Every structure is written in structure tokens, then in C-alpha cells.
Amino acid sequence: MLFSSVSFLYIFLPIVLILYFIVPQKWRNGVLLISSLLFYFFGEPIYVSLLIISSLSDYFHSLYIESHRGTKSAKFALISSLIVNLGMLGFFKYADFFLGSINTALGINIPLFGVELPVGISFFTFQTMSYTIDVYRGKAKAERNLASFATFVCLFPQLVAGPIVRYTDISRELHSRKETLEDVYLGIRRFVIGLGKKILIANTMAEFCAHFRESQASVGFYWLYAIAFCIQAYFDFSGYSDMAIGIGRIFGFRFPENFNYPFISKSISEFWRRWHMTMGGWFRDYVYIPLGGSRCSKGRWLFNTCVVWAVTGLWHGAAWSFVLWGLFFAIVMVVEKLFLGKYLEKLPNYLRHIYTMFLFLVSMIIFNAESVGQVFSDLKGFFGGGPLWSADTTYYLRDYAVVFILGIIGSTPLCKNLWGKVSDRCKVLSAVAEPIYIALILIAVTACLLNGSLNPFMYFRF
Amino acid sequence: MNRIKQYAVIGVFFLFVCGFSLTHFLLPDKDFSPSERKPLAQAPTLTWDNIRTGDYFADAESYLLDQFPMRPQFLNAKRILDKNIFLMSSSSGYANAGDHLTKITSTLYEDQIEYAVKLLNRVLEGHPEAASAYCAVVPDKNYFLSQVTGQPSLDYNKIFEMTQSVKAEQIPLTHLLSLDDFYRTDSHWRQERILPIAEAICRSMGVPAADPNSYYATTLEGFKGLYYELTESPPEPDTLTYLRNEAIDNAIVMRLNNYGQMEEMPMYSEENLYNDRKDGYDFFLGGPESLITIENPNAKTDRHLILIRDSFGSSLAPLLTDSYAKITILDFRYLKTVALNMVDVDFQDADVLILYSTALFNEARSAGLG
């Protein structure tokens, strides 16, 4: 089930919200657990079993780890838990990719499994692995209550596309939380704004990207496509995160933030401290630092950086183009750290922004290519391998200009800051305007949904 | 004030979401949408198989979308959003282009064109007893519109080039047409403007065309074409002018019904023009029909024409009534070629005319050609 669907907005969500707030406090986790399992079941009737397996596996493994803390058994239990989770992820997401690569490399024909990717598997396996590792490290106490633990694993707001919520982020709220009027208000506002970002901006930019693939190419069109895809990626993913955080807030949970206006960054290093922050934090704490991080020899640090970024790329998709994408950032980060960083700091801010956004544009061309071959042909087109402009470029630029402008402005803190100042100075205007714009966004979003616009979340394929 | 704002936002959200949700369940389901001219999805049946495969949930979503309260108003809101807020020239691909309404199509599907060409050649090769074979490709309205508005369009040169592979004598039509020969609110050509087309086709096939002065025209108001309801600011409806003469009036028109029997039908049907559940263009020869015959015992020749056509053929076929004693009209979207030998179509000594638009060639497989 998608957040941006009629069945979620007009059937599932109102029923769950009403049920949640009318049952006694002690039953509310139960409502969340059952509704979360149903949420996943509606999209993946068979694979809901994987959620249950993951929950049971890490629940029992963590109890064992805690009761045998400091012994070799605890370590074996941790390894066993990781094998279960990584095994699931490896089989469903990567088995056919690796088999296909072996077939291509060796010219053989091992039959592929042909399994479908369960929605959100990259998110919920990472979530449960972080829990078991934190219990092993002593950072978290093992959850004794299976229902509470399962609620954490299956919680529908962030189940299928993040943010990656660690157990320690919400353990207190799992057992004792208070839903306030302010939480409900802020949650609803955040959710609706996220919905608007996804449906009105991200989906429209996705249309532009589709037109690009069908049209007469030009260098100009390649650049516009790269910008459109950056806007699409940001609004799609941050919009979904807003929706997840908003719904969580309604239920009294404070999920971690996932985006912090990455397009205002002045270096790629800063960019990745603002983009998909929960994933970055996960790889930092559970891969980069255990490998040694930067507290090692330069050679080892280079190796660690490349491994983390290759794995980050692979996490985004089972294809070599994603690995290429990850390694692109590894190279940039290394160059920034070793050499470029100190020169960047001396440049005026606007040049640093241009540098950062240019590199991100290039990375998004790599990210969105369907194959390694297309990566190179797209980069060639981007860097001038073709006519500079075309009639189709003019037509589509004119058609989508307003959405480009809205996307660029909306990706900066400008609107938020402006609205904050207006709200502070004129509370009456704010009190009148907010319900109106919430209603307008709901009308516009519903109109788009009924129109059958292209709708699946980009990060759903993870 | 803060509290008031919080209550207002929460209230608006719940009112909107719960209000539409409740209305959805209270209102009876509709079976057809006149504005979209499509049947609306009904509530799916709940079975374990449907649930296991995920079909139930996909069907349920389609049902909820189709039966959503105020659906036409929301669809119009989307057009207003696209055209008036985002300042786009089109919404979901439907555009106002000058006076005309159209759907912008620019993706060339070469594989589908090849598929159509192969299918037609298979039919022609399967009937060597036919006297002759001709192919006339109708450029769709966007061919002319794109020259005026600069909108993206298909690579028509490529389509014309690929359709040369149909093993039939080509009858070029493009030079005989202009934008004015098409309806403003529909994709089709106007019957009263295609007499030169009928003449050119007859000349190529070696049959005498009807005397243009033999026709008398009748004009009907209120023709709301295919695109009429798909824009937020529709222009005035078109007028539909149709041509009649003695041959057309006296011709016997039969169609193949769902029981495999031939039954009589009118050449023109005013009932279809004003029927909300049909395209107005179905006025001509009833619209989507698998097999039609037109017999004119007083025709100028005793020859037989087999017209393999898409919807453009519906308004052209009556104009060939004078020239052929019998016209058999086949639509391979509704009568698959594999079933051709099950219907009584005699290719012996017949002229075969393929009349397909560029739009159909480009989406032959998707359109159901088979």
C-alpha cells in the first residue's frame, strides 16, 4: 500500500486514526501492530511472512545475546541474526543480480531465481539489524515484550521507505508516549505537506524525465533532465519522509529527521550530512566505524571509504550502475578530504554551492541510468555530445518552467523561514491560511491521484 | 490563537478525509462515466486467490479511484492545476492547440509499426486470389497541428517509410489533407472534407468515383468529440456534416453481431451521436464493429472491395458505395485475423484497401490489432 493512494488516504488512515484514539492507551500498540501488518499485507500478501520472520528472529536472538552478554555465544548469536537478515536481503534483492553478472562474465547460463523484490526489505532488515547490533554493544536493552518489538519492526509509517528508525530512537515512546493536540496538528501538517511534495512536484518532474527519454535529445535537455531528476528525487524521498515523520508524530513518535535541505550544501561531504541522514548514519555506525573509520592508515581509510560507498550504492539498487554511483561519491569525498576541501573553504559560498550541485547533477545522471552503457551515453550527452538545443527542449522547458521554479525554491529553507516569520508576526493570518492551504493541497493531491498520475515511490524499489 | 489554528487544521483534515470516505460508501456505485466515456470499475470479488496474487488490492484501488465522489470535478481540478497554476500547455497529454483539442503523442514505437506491417502482409499473402491490394496511410491530426504549434510529434517520415513495406500499392493521402479537414474536438477527419480522398482512392483502384454533385449534406449541431470533456475550457462543440446520395440511401448495410449473425444496421446513426455512452463519431457506421457489409445493387461496377480499416474508414466507406457493388469492412482490432476464415469473406477477385492512420500503426499492438 502507498501513502499516496486513495485506499490509504481515505480508507486505511482514517480508520486507523479513529481506532487508535478511541481505544484505551494500553491497546494502542496493538492497533499499530495489526494495522501495520495489514498495511504490508495489502501490498505484499505473501511477503508479510518475511516481516514476521525478521521480527521473531531478532527478538529471540537479542534476548539470547543479552542473557549471554560477554560470551562467545552472544557473538555467534549476533552473527546468526545478521545471517538471517542479510540472507533475506541478499537472496531477494541480490541473488539474481550476482547470478546475472556471473552469467555475463563467464558466458554461461545459470538460471535465475526470478524472485520479486519485497517492498521495503532494505529498510526493515537494516532496522532490525541495528537493533540486534545495539543490544550486542550494550547500547540498547533487549525488548522483552514481543508485541512491542514487533510494533517497532512493523510500524507502518516508516516500514517501506524509511526513515531508518533505530530502536533506541523510539524505545521510550514504544512503552510510554502521550499524544498531544500539538503533536496531532504538527503531524497532520507535516504529512499533508509531504503528500504535496510527492504528488505535486516529484510526480510532475517524473513526467518531465519521461518526456526526456522519448524526445529529441540536446545538451540543454540533458541538463534540464538532470535538474528535474534531482528535484524529483529530493521531493519524492523527502516528501515520503515527511509523511512518515508526520504520521509518526500523530501517534506520539518522534522519528529522526532524514533530510535537512541538502541543496544548500557547500560540499559533497556536507551534502551527505543533509541527505538521507538516517541511512548515512546507519552506514557510518555499523559499517564505516567497525571497519576502522578514519582512525587508521590512509590506505585503510581509502579502502573503508570505497567499501562503504560501494555498499551504499548497492543498497540503492542491484545493478553495477549503482555501484558506479557509490564509487563516484567515494572518489569525490576522498578528493575533498585529502586535497580539495581546504581550497573549497576559501571560495565564495555561491561557487561552493555551484560545485556541489554540479557534482550532484552528474551523480543523478549515473543513478538514473538503466545500465552502465546508458551511464556513459547519458554523460556524453550531458557534457556536449550532441546538438546544444532542440525544439522539444524549448517546448518542455516552457511547459514545466513553473514546476522547476517551485521545486528549486521549495528545496531551500526560504519558504519555511518566510512562513515562520509571517506566522510569528500575524497569528490571525497564520490561523486562517494554514487550514486553507491544507485543504487546497488535499484537493490538488486527490485530483492528481484520480487522474492516475505516475505514482510509485522511487525508493520503493529498495 | 494557536489552539484555534491547531483545531482548524485537524478539523479540516478529518472533515476532508472522513467526509469523502463516508460519502464514497454511502453513494451508490456508478457503472459508466459519460465525461470519460468509459465503464467504471466495480467492487472486486474477495477470494483467497485474488488476495494471494495481490490482484484484489489492485482492483480495489481501481474501484476506489473510479467510484470516488465528485470524480469529474476532481479531474477538472487537475486540468485547472496543470493549465492555470503550473501554466502547462497540456494536462495528461491533452492540449488545447489553437482552436483544436488533441492528445500529444511523440513516442515512436517502431516495433508496433513492424508488427502491423507483418500482420497485414500475412493477410495479403494468405489471399493471393484477391485482384489487387492498396494501402493508404492517414496522417493523424497531430501531423498538421505540430507544424502550426511546434508541439512534440511522432516521426511521421519514419512511419511513412516503414509502412512502405506493406505489400500493396501505396496511395499517398497527406498532400490532400490539411488541419481544417479534421474536427476541432475529435481526432477524426470530417466526412464532408474527404471527397478528394475518396476520389483519389477510386482513381488509384481504377473504379469510377461518385459524382461530388450527387451528394447532399446534412449538418447536425452539438458534436462533442473525443477530446471535448478532457479539457478544463472546452471550445464550442463541432458540427457534424454527413453526406447522402441515392446510393447511400438505398444501400443495404449489415453488421456481424455478437451471435455470429449478420443483422441490418443504418449507415448513419443519430442516436449514437448524442449517446453519452458512445463516441459521437460512432455516428458513422456504428463505430467499433468487427465486420460490416455495404451492398449497392445499383453501383457503377460489380466489383467487391475489402476495406481493412480503423475508425477513419467509418466515414470514408459510405463515399465508396457508388463505386462498388459490395464493400466488406474488416476491423482487425475486433475480428482477429486468425478468425478470418470463420467468417464469410470472399477475397476472390476483390480489391483490398488497407486504410490505417499513423496513430494506429504506431500503437498497433496496444490497440488490439491481431
Coordinates of N, CA, C and O in Angstrom, one line a residue, chain B residues 76-177:
Chain B
N76 N -11.4 17.7 -13.4 CA -11.3 19.1 -13.9 C -10.3 19.9 -13.1 O -9.6 20.8 -13.6
A77 N -10.3 19.7 -11.8 CA -9.4 20.4 -10.9 C -8.0 20.1 -11.3 O -7.1 21.0 -11.2
K78 N -7.7 18.9 -11.7 CA -6.3 18.6 -12.1 C -6.0 19.4 -13.4 O -4.8 19.8 -13.5
R79 N -6.9 19.5 -14.3 CA -6.7 20.3 -15.5 C -6.4 21.7 -15.2 O -5.5 22.4 -15.7
I80 N -7.2 22.3 -14.3 CA -7.0 23.6 -13.8 C -5.6 23.8 -13.2 O -4.9 24.8 -13.4
L81 N -5.3 22.8 -12.4 CA -4.0 22.9 -11.7 C -2.8 22.9 -12.8 O -1.9 23.8 -12.7
D82 N -3.0 22.1 -13.8 CA -1.9 22.0 -14.8 C -1.9 23.2 -15.6 O -0.8 23.8 -15.9
K83 N -3.1 23.7 -16.1 CA -3.1 24.8 -17.1 C -3.0 26.1 -16.4 O -2.3 27.0 -17.0
N84 N -3.6 26.3 -15.3 CA -3.7 27.7 -14.7 C -2.7 27.9 -13.5 O -2.4 29.1 -13.3
I85 N -2.3 26.9 -12.9 CA -1.3 27.1 -11.8 C 0.1 26.8 -12.3 O 1.0 27.6 -12.2
F86 N 0.3 25.6 -12.9 CA 1.6 25.2 -13.4 C 1.8 25.8 -14.8 O 2.9 25.7 -15.4
L87 N 0.8 26.4 -15.4 CA 0.9 27.1 -16.7 C 1.4 26.2 -17.8 O 2.3 26.5 -18.6
M88 N 0.9 24.9 -17.8 CA 1.3 24.0 -18.8 C 0.4 24.1 -20.0 O -0.7 24.5 -19.9
S89 N 0.9 23.7 -21.2 CA 0.0 23.7 -22.3 C -0.9 22.5 -22.4 O -1.8 22.5 -23.2
S90 N -0.5 21.5 -21.7 CA -1.4 20.3 -21.7 C -1.6 19.7 -20.3 O -0.8 20.0 -19.4
S91 N -2.6 18.8 -20.2 CA -2.8 18.2 -18.9 C -3.0 16.7 -19.3 O -3.9 16.4 -20.1
S92 N -2.1 15.8 -18.7 CA -2.1 14.4 -19.0 C -2.0 14.2 -20.5 O -2.6 13.2 -21.0
G93 N -1.3 15.1 -21.2 CA -1.1 14.9 -22.6 C -2.2 15.5 -23.5 O -2.0 15.6 -24.7
Y94 N -3.3 15.9 -22.9 CA -4.4 16.6 -23.7 C -4.2 18.1 -23.7 O -4.0 18.7 -22.7
A95 N -4.2 18.6 -24.9 CA -3.9 20.0 -25.0 C -4.9 20.8 -25.9 O -5.5 20.2 -26.8
N96 N -5.0 22.1 -25.6 CA -5.7 23.0 -26.5 C -4.6 23.5 -27.4 O -3.6 24.1 -26.9
A97 N -4.7 23.3 -28.7 CA -3.7 23.8 -29.6 C -4.4 24.7 -30.6 O -5.0 24.2 -31.6
G98 N -4.4 25.9 -30.3 CA -5.2 26.9 -31.1 C -6.6 26.6 -30.9 O -7.1 26.5 -29.8
D99 N -7.4 26.4 -32.0 CA -8.8 26.0 -31.9 C -9.0 24.6 -31.6 O -10.1 24.2 -31.3
H100 N -8.0 23.8 -31.8 CA -8.1 22.3 -31.7 C -7.8 21.8 -30.4 O -7.0 22.3 -29.6
L101 N -8.5 20.6 -30.1 CA -8.1 19.8 -28.9 C -7.4 18.6 -29.5 O -7.8 18.0 -30.5
T102 N -6.4 18.1 -28.7 CA -5.7 17.0 -29.2 C -5.0 16.3 -28.1 O -4.9 16.8 -27.0
K103 N -4.5 15.1 -28.4 CA -3.6 14.4 -27.4 C -2.2 14.4 -28.0 O -2.1 13.9 -29.1
I104 N -1.3 14.9 -27.3 CA 0.1 15.0 -27.8 C 0.8 13.6 -27.7 O 0.8 13.0 -26.6
T105 N 1.2 13.1 -28.8 CA 1.9 11.8 -28.8 C 3.2 12.0 -29.6 O 3.2 12.5 -30.7
S106 N 4.3 11.6 -28.9 CA 5.6 11.8 -29.6 C 6.5 10.6 -29.5 O 7.6 10.6 -30.1
T107 N 6.0 9.5 -28.9 CA 6.9 8.3 -28.8 C 6.6 7.4 -30.0 O 5.5 7.0 -30.2
L108 N 7.7 7.2 -30.7 CA 7.5 6.3 -31.9 C 7.8 4.8 -31.4 O 8.8 4.5 -30.8
Y109 N 6.9 3.9 -31.7 CA 7.0 2.5 -31.3 C 7.3 1.7 -32.6 O 6.4 1.2 -33.2
E110 N 8.5 1.7 -33.0 CA 8.9 1.0 -34.3 C 8.5 -0.5 -34.2 O 8.1 -1.0 -35.3
D111 N 8.6 -1.1 -33.1 CA 8.2 -2.5 -33.0 C 6.8 -2.7 -33.3 O 6.4 -3.7 -33.9
Q112 N 5.9 -1.8 -32.9 CA 4.5 -1.9 -33.1 C 4.2 -1.6 -34.6 O 3.3 -2.3 -35.2
I113 N 4.9 -0.7 -35.2 CA 4.7 -0.5 -36.7 C 5.1 -1.7 -37.4 O 4.3 -2.2 -38.3
E114 N 6.2 -2.3 -37.1 CA 6.7 -3.6 -37.7 C 5.6 -4.7 -37.5 O 5.4 -5.4 -38.5
Y115 N 5.1 -4.7 -36.4 CA 4.1 -5.7 -36.1 C 2.9 -5.6 -37.0 O 2.4 -6.6 -37.6
A116 N 2.4 -4.3 -37.1 CA 1.2 -4.1 -38.0 C 1.6 -4.5 -39.4 O 0.8 -5.1 -40.1
V117 N 2.7 -4.0 -39.9 CA 3.1 -4.3 -41.3 C 3.2 -5.8 -41.5 O 2.6 -6.3 -42.5
K118 N 3.8 -6.6 -40.6 CA 3.9 -8.0 -40.7 C 2.5 -8.7 -40.8 O 2.2 -9.6 -41.5
L119 N 1.6 -8.2 -39.9 CA 0.2 -8.7 -39.8 C -0.5 -8.5 -41.1 O -1.1 -9.4 -41.7
L120 N -0.4 -7.3 -41.7 CA -1.1 -7.0 -42.9 C -0.5 -7.8 -44.1 O -1.3 -8.4 -44.9
N121 N 0.8 -8.0 -44.1 CA 1.4 -8.8 -45.2 C 1.0 -10.2 -45.1 O 0.8 -10.9 -46.1
R122 N 0.8 -10.7 -43.9 CA 0.4 -12.1 -43.7 C -1.0 -12.3 -44.2 O -1.3 -13.3 -44.9
V123 N -1.9 -11.3 -44.0 CA -3.3 -11.4 -44.5 C -3.2 -11.3 -46.1 O -3.9 -12.1 -46.7
L124 N -2.4 -10.4 -46.6 CA -2.4 -10.3 -48.1 C -1.8 -11.5 -48.7 O -2.3 -12.0 -49.7
E125 N -0.7 -12.0 -48.1 CA -0.1 -13.2 -48.7 C -1.0 -14.5 -48.5 O -0.9 -15.4 -49.3
G126 N -1.9 -14.4 -47.6 CA -2.8 -15.5 -47.3 C -4.0 -15.5 -48.3 O -4.8 -16.5 -48.3
H127 N -4.1 -14.4 -49.1 CA -5.2 -14.3 -50.0 C -4.7 -13.9 -51.4 O -5.1 -12.8 -51.9
P128 N -4.0 -14.7 -52.1 CA -3.5 -14.3 -53.4 C -4.6 -14.3 -54.4 O -4.4 -13.7 -55.5
E129 N -5.8 -14.7 -54.1 CA -6.9 -14.7 -55.0 C -7.5 -13.3 -55.2 O -8.3 -13.1 -56.1
A130 N -7.1 -12.4 -54.3 CA -7.6 -11.0 -54.4 C -7.0 -10.4 -55.7 O -5.9 -10.8 -56.2
A131 N -7.8 -9.5 -56.3 CA -7.4 -8.9 -57.6 C -6.2 -7.9 -57.4 O -5.3 -7.9 -58.2
S132 N -6.3 -7.1 -56.4 CA -5.3 -6.1 -56.2 C -5.3 -5.7 -54.7 O -6.3 -5.9 -54.0
A133 N -4.2 -5.1 -54.3 CA -4.1 -4.6 -52.9 C -3.5 -3.2 -52.9 O -2.6 -2.9 -53.6
Y134 N -4.1 -2.4 -52.0 CA -3.7 -1.0 -51.9 C -3.6 -0.6 -50.4 O -4.2 -1.2 -49.6
C135 N -2.7 0.4 -50.2 CA -2.5 0.8 -48.8 C -2.5 2.3 -48.7 O -1.7 2.9 -49.4
A136 N -3.4 2.9 -47.9 CA -3.5 4.3 -47.8 C -3.3 4.7 -46.3 O -4.1 4.2 -45.5
V137 N -2.2 5.4 -46.0 CA -1.9 5.8 -44.6 C -2.4 7.2 -44.3 O -2.1 8.1 -45.0
V138 N -3.3 7.3 -43.3 CA -3.9 8.6 -43.0 C -3.1 9.3 -42.0 O -2.9 8.7 -40.8
P139 N -2.5 10.4 -42.3 CA -1.8 11.2 -41.2 C -2.7 11.7 -40.2 O -3.8 12.3 -40.5
D140 N -2.4 11.4 -38.9 CA -3.4 11.9 -37.9 C -3.3 13.4 -37.7 O -2.4 14.1 -38.3
K141 N -4.2 14.0 -37.0 CA -4.3 15.4 -36.8 C -3.0 16.1 -36.3 O -2.7 17.2 -36.7
N142 N -2.3 15.4 -35.5 CA -1.1 16.0 -34.9 C 0.0 16.3 -36.0 O 0.9 17.1 -35.8
Y143 N -0.1 15.5 -37.1 CA 0.9 15.8 -38.2 C 0.8 17.2 -38.6 O 1.8 17.9 -38.8
F144 N -0.4 17.7 -38.7 CA -0.7 19.1 -39.2 C -0.6 20.1 -38.0 O 0.0 21.2 -38.2
L145 N -1.1 19.7 -36.8 CA -1.0 20.6 -35.7 C 0.4 20.9 -35.3 O 0.7 22.1 -34.9
S146 N 1.3 19.9 -35.3 CA 2.6 20.2 -34.8 C 3.4 21.2 -35.7 O 4.2 21.9 -35.3
Q147 N 2.9 21.3 -37.0 CA 3.6 22.2 -37.9 C 3.1 23.7 -37.5 O 3.9 24.6 -37.8
V148 N 2.0 23.8 -36.9 CA 1.4 25.1 -36.6 C 1.9 25.5 -35.1 O 2.3 26.6 -34.9
T149 N 1.8 24.5 -34.2 CA 2.0 24.9 -32.8 C 3.4 24.6 -32.3 O 3.8 25.0 -31.2
G150 N 4.2 23.8 -33.0 CA 5.5 23.4 -32.6 C 5.5 22.3 -31.5 O 6.5 22.1 -30.8
Q151 N 4.4 21.7 -31.2 CA 4.3 20.7 -30.1 C 5.1 19.5 -30.6 O 5.3 19.2 -31.8
P152 N 5.6 18.7 -29.6 CA 6.3 17.5 -30.0 C 5.4 16.5 -30.8 O 4.1 16.5 -30.5
S153 N 5.9 15.8 -31.7 CA 5.1 14.9 -32.5 C 5.9 13.7 -32.9 O 7.1 13.5 -32.6
L154 N 5.1 12.7 -33.5 CA 5.8 11.5 -33.9 C 6.7 11.8 -35.1 O 6.6 12.8 -35.8
D155 N 7.6 10.9 -35.3 CA 8.5 11.0 -36.5 C 7.7 10.4 -37.7 O 7.8 9.2 -38.0
Y156 N 6.9 11.2 -38.3 CA 6.0 10.8 -39.3 C 6.7 10.3 -40.6 O 6.3 9.3 -41.2
N157 N 7.8 10.9 -40.9 CA 8.6 10.4 -42.0 C 9.0 8.9 -41.8 O 9.0 8.1 -42.7
K158 N 9.4 8.6 -40.6 CA 9.7 7.2 -40.3 C 8.5 6.3 -40.4 O 8.7 5.2 -41.0
I159 N 7.4 6.7 -40.0 CA 6.2 5.9 -40.1 C 5.9 5.7 -41.6 O 5.6 4.5 -42.0
F160 N 5.9 6.7 -42.4 CA 5.6 6.6 -43.8 C 6.6 5.7 -44.5 O 6.3 4.8 -45.3
E161 N 7.9 5.8 -44.0 CA 8.9 4.9 -44.6 C 8.7 3.5 -44.2 O 8.8 2.6 -45.1
M162 N 8.3 3.2 -43.0 CA 8.2 1.8 -42.6 C 6.9 1.2 -43.2 O 6.9 0.0 -43.5
T163 N 5.9 2.0 -43.4 CA 4.6 1.4 -44.0 C 4.8 1.1 -45.5 O 3.9 0.5 -46.0
Q164 N 5.8 1.6 -46.1 CA 6.1 1.3 -47.5 C 6.3 -0.2 -47.6 O 6.2 -0.8 -48.7
S165 N 6.6 -0.9 -46.5 CA 6.9 -2.3 -46.5 C 5.6 -3.2 -46.6 O 5.7 -4.4 -46.8
V166 N 4.5 -2.5 -46.5 CA 3.2 -3.3 -46.7 C 3.2 -3.6 -48.2 O 3.4 -2.8 -49.1
K167 N 2.9 -4.9 -48.5 CA 3.0 -5.4 -49.9 C 1.7 -5.0 -50.7 O 0.9 -5.9 -51.0
A168 N 1.5 -3.7 -50.8 CA 0.4 -3.2 -51.5 C 0.8 -1.9 -52.2 O 1.7 -1.3 -51.8
E169 N 0.0 -1.5 -53.2 CA 0.3 -0.3 -53.9 C -0.1 0.9 -53.0 O -1.2 0.9 -52.4
Q170 N 0.9 1.8 -52.8 CA 0.7 2.9 -51.8 C -0.2 4.0 -52.5 O 0.1 4.4 -53.6
I171 N -1.2 4.5 -51.8 CA -1.9 5.6 -52.2 C -1.6 6.8 -51.2 O -2.1 6.8 -50.1
P172 N -0.8 7.7 -51.7 CA -0.5 8.8 -50.7 C -1.7 9.7 -50.5 O -2.4 10.1 -51.4
L173 N -1.9 10.1 -49.3 CA -3.1 11.0 -48.9 C -2.7 12.3 -48.3 O -3.5 13.2 -48.2
T174 N -1.4 12.4 -47.8 CA -1.0 13.6 -47.0 C -1.2 14.9 -47.7 O -1.7 15.9 -47.2
H175 N -0.9 14.9 -49.0 CA -1.0 16.1 -49.8 C -2.4 16.6 -50.0 O -2.7 17.7 -50.4
L176 N -3.4 15.7 -49.8 CA -4.8 16.0 -50.0 C -5.5 16.5 -48.7 O -6.6 16.8 -48.7
L177 N -4.7 16.5 -47.6 CA -5.3 16.9 -46.3 C -4.7 18.1 -45.7 O -3.6 18.5 -46.0

